[in-house]
mmCIF file of C-alpha atoms in Angstrom:
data_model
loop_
_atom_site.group_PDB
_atom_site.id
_atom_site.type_symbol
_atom_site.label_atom_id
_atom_site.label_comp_id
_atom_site.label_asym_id
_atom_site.label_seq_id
_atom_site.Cartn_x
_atom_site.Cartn_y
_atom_site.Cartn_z
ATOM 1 C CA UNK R 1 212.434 93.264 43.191
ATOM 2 C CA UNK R 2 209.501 95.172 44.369
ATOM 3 C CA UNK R 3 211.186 98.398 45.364
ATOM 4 C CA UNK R 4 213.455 98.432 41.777
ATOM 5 C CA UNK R 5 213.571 102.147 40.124
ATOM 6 C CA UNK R 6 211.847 102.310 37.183
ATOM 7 C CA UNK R 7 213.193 101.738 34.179
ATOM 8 C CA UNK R 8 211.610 100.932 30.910
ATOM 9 C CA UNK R 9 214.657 99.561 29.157
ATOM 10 C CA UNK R 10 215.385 97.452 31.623
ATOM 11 C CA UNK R 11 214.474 93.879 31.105
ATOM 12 C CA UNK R 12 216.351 90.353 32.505
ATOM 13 C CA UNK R 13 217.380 87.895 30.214
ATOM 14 C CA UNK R 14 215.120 84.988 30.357
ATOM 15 C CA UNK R 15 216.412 81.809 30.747
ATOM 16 C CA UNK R 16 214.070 78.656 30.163
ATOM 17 C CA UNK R 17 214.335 75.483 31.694
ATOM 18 C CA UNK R 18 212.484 72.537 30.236
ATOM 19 C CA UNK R 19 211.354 70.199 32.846
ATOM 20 C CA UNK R 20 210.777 66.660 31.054
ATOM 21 C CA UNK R 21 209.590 62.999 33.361
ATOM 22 C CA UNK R 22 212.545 61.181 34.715
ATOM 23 C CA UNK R 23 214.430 64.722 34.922
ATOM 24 C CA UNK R 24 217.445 64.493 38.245
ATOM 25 C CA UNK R 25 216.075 67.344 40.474
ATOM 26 C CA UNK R 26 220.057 67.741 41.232
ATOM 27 C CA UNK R 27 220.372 69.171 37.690
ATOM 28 C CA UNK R 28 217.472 70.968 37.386
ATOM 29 C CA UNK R 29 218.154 73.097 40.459
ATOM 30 C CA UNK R 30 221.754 74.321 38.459
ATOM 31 C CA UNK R 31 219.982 76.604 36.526
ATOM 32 C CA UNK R 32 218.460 78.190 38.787
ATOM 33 C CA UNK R 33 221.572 78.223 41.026
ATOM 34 C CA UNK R 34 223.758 79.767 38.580
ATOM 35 C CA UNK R 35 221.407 82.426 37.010
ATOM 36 C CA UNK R 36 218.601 83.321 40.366
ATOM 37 C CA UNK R 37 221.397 85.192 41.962
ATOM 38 C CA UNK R 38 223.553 87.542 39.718
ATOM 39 C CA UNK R 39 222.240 91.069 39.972
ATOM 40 C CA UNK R 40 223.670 94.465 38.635
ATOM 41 C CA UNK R 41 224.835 97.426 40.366
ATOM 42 C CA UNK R 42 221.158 98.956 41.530
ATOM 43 C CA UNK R 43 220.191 95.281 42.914
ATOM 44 C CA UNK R 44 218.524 94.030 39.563
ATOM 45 C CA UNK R 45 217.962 90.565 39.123
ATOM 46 C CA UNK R 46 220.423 90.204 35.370
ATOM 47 C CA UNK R 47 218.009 86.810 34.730
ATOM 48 C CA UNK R 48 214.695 85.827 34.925
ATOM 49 C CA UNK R 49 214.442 81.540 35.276
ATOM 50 C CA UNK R 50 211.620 79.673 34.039
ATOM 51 C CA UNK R 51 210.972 76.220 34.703
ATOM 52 C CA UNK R 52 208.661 74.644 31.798
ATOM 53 C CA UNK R 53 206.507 71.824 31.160
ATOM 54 C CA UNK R 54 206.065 70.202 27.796
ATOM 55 C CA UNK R 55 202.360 69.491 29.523
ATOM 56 C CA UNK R 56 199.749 71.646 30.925
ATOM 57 C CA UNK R 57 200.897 72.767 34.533
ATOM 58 C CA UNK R 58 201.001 70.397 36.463
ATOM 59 C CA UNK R 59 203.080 67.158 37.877
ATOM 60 C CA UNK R 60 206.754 66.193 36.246
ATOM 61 C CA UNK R 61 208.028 62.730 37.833
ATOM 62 C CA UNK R 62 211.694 62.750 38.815
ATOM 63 C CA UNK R 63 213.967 59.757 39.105
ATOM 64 C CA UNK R 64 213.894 60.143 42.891
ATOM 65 C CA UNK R 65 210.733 59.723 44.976
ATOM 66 C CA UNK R 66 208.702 62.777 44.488
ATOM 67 C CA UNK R 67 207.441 64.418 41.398
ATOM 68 C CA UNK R 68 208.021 68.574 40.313
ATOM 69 C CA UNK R 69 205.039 70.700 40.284
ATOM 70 C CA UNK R 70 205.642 72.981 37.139
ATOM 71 C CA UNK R 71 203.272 76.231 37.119
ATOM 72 C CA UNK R 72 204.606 77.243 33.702
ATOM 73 C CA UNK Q 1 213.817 44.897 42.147
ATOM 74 C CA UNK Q 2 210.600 42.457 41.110
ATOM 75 C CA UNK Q 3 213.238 39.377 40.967
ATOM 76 C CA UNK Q 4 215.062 39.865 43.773
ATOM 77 C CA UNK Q 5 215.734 36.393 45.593
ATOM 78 C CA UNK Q 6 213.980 36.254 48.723
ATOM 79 C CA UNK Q 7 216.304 36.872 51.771
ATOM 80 C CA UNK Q 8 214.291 37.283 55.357
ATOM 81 C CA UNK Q 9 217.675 38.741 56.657
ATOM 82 C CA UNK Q 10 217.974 41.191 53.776
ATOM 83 C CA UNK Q 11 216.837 44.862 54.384
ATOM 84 C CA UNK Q 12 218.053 48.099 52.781
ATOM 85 C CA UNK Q 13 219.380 50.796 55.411
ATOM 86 C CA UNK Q 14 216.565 53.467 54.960
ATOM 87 C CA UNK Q 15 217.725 56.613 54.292
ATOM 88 C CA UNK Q 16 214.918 59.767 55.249
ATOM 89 C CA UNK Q 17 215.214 62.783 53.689
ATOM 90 C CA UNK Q 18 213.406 65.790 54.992
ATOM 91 C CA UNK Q 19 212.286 68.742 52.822
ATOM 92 C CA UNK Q 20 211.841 71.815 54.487
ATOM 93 C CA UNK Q 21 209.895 75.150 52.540
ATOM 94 C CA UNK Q 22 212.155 76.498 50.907
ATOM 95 C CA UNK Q 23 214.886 73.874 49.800
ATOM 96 C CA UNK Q 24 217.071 73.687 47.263
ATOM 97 C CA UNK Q 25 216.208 71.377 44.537
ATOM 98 C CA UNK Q 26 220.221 71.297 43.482
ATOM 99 C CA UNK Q 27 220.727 69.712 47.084
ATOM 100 C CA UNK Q 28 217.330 67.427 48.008
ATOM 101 C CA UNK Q 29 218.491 65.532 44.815
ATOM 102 C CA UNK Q 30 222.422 64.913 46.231
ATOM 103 C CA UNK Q 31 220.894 62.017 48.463
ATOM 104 C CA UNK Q 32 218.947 60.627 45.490
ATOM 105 C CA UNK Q 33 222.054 60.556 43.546
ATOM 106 C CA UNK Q 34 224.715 59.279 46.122
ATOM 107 C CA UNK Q 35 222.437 56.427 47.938
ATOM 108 C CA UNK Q 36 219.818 55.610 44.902
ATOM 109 C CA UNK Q 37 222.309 53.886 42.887
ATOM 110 C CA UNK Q 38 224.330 51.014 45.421
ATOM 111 C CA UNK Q 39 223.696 47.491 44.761
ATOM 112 C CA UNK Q 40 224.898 44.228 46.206
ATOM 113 C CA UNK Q 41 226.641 41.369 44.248
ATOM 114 C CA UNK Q 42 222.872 40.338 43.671
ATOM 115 C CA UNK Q 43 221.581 43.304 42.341
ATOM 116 C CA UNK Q 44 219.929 44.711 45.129
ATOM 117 C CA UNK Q 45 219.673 48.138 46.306
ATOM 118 C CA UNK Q 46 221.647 48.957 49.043
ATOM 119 C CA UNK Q 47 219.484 51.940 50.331
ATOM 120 C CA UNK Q 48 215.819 52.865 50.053
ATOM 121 C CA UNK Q 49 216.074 56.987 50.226
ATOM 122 C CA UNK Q 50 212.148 57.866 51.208
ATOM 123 C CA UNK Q 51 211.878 61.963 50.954
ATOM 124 C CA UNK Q 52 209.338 63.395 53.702
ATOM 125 C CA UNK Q 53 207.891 66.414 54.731
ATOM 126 C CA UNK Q 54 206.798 67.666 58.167
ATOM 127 C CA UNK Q 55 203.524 67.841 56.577
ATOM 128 C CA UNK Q 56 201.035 65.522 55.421
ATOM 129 C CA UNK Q 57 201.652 64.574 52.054
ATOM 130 C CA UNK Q 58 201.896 67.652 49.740
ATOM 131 C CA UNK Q 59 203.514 70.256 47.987
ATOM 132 C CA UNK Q 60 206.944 72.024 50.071
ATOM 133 C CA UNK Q 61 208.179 75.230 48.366
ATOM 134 C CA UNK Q 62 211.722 75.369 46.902
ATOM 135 C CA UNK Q 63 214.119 78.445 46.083
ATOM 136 C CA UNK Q 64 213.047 77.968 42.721
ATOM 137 C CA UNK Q 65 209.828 78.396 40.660
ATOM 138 C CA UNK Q 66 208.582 75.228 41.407
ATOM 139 C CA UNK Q 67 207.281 73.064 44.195
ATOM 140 C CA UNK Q 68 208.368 69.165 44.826
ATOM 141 C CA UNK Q 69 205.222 67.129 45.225
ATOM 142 C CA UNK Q 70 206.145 64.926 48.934
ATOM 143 C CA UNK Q 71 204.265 62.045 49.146
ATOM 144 C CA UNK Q 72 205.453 60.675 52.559
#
């Protein structure tokens, strides 16, 4: 996205993704599956994902054997 | 698993997952799901899924905006 045209009323959707312990990494990749990809006609990105923390950055524990580190 | 009968001859089949930079999180948490889950008549887990890196223990970069946290 570094070489997008200028364009001040241009500005992706956000989407939020809340990242709580015992989350399935499995579903919390969907979201960013389904919405990191579309882009418009000049090669915009239409979303912007955020993964979230209820916490302070850090560590989220998953049900499998490693944990999410969350920077938001 | 604390009461699990003892059973010399008993051993899950170990299932290694490797994480590579740049995984997806959707797919590192399809093993998780599809071996995490089997148990025997007794109640034991049928497979012990252990998630590695290449790297010491640490963080591996996903597709996402998040790393996963490897501690094997």
């Amino acid at each position: 996205m570094s070489s997008e045209p200028a364009d001040p009323d241009f500005r992706p959707h956000r989407v939020v993704v809340l990242a709580l312990d015992g989350l399935l990494p499995f579903e919390l990749g969907i979201p960013h599956r389904i919405f990191g990809r579309p882009k418009d006609a000049r090669g915009r990105h239409l979303y912007e994902v955020v993964t979230c923390s209820i916490r302070p950055p850090g560590p989220v524990e998953t049900d499998a054997d490693f944990a999410i580190q969350i920077e938001n």
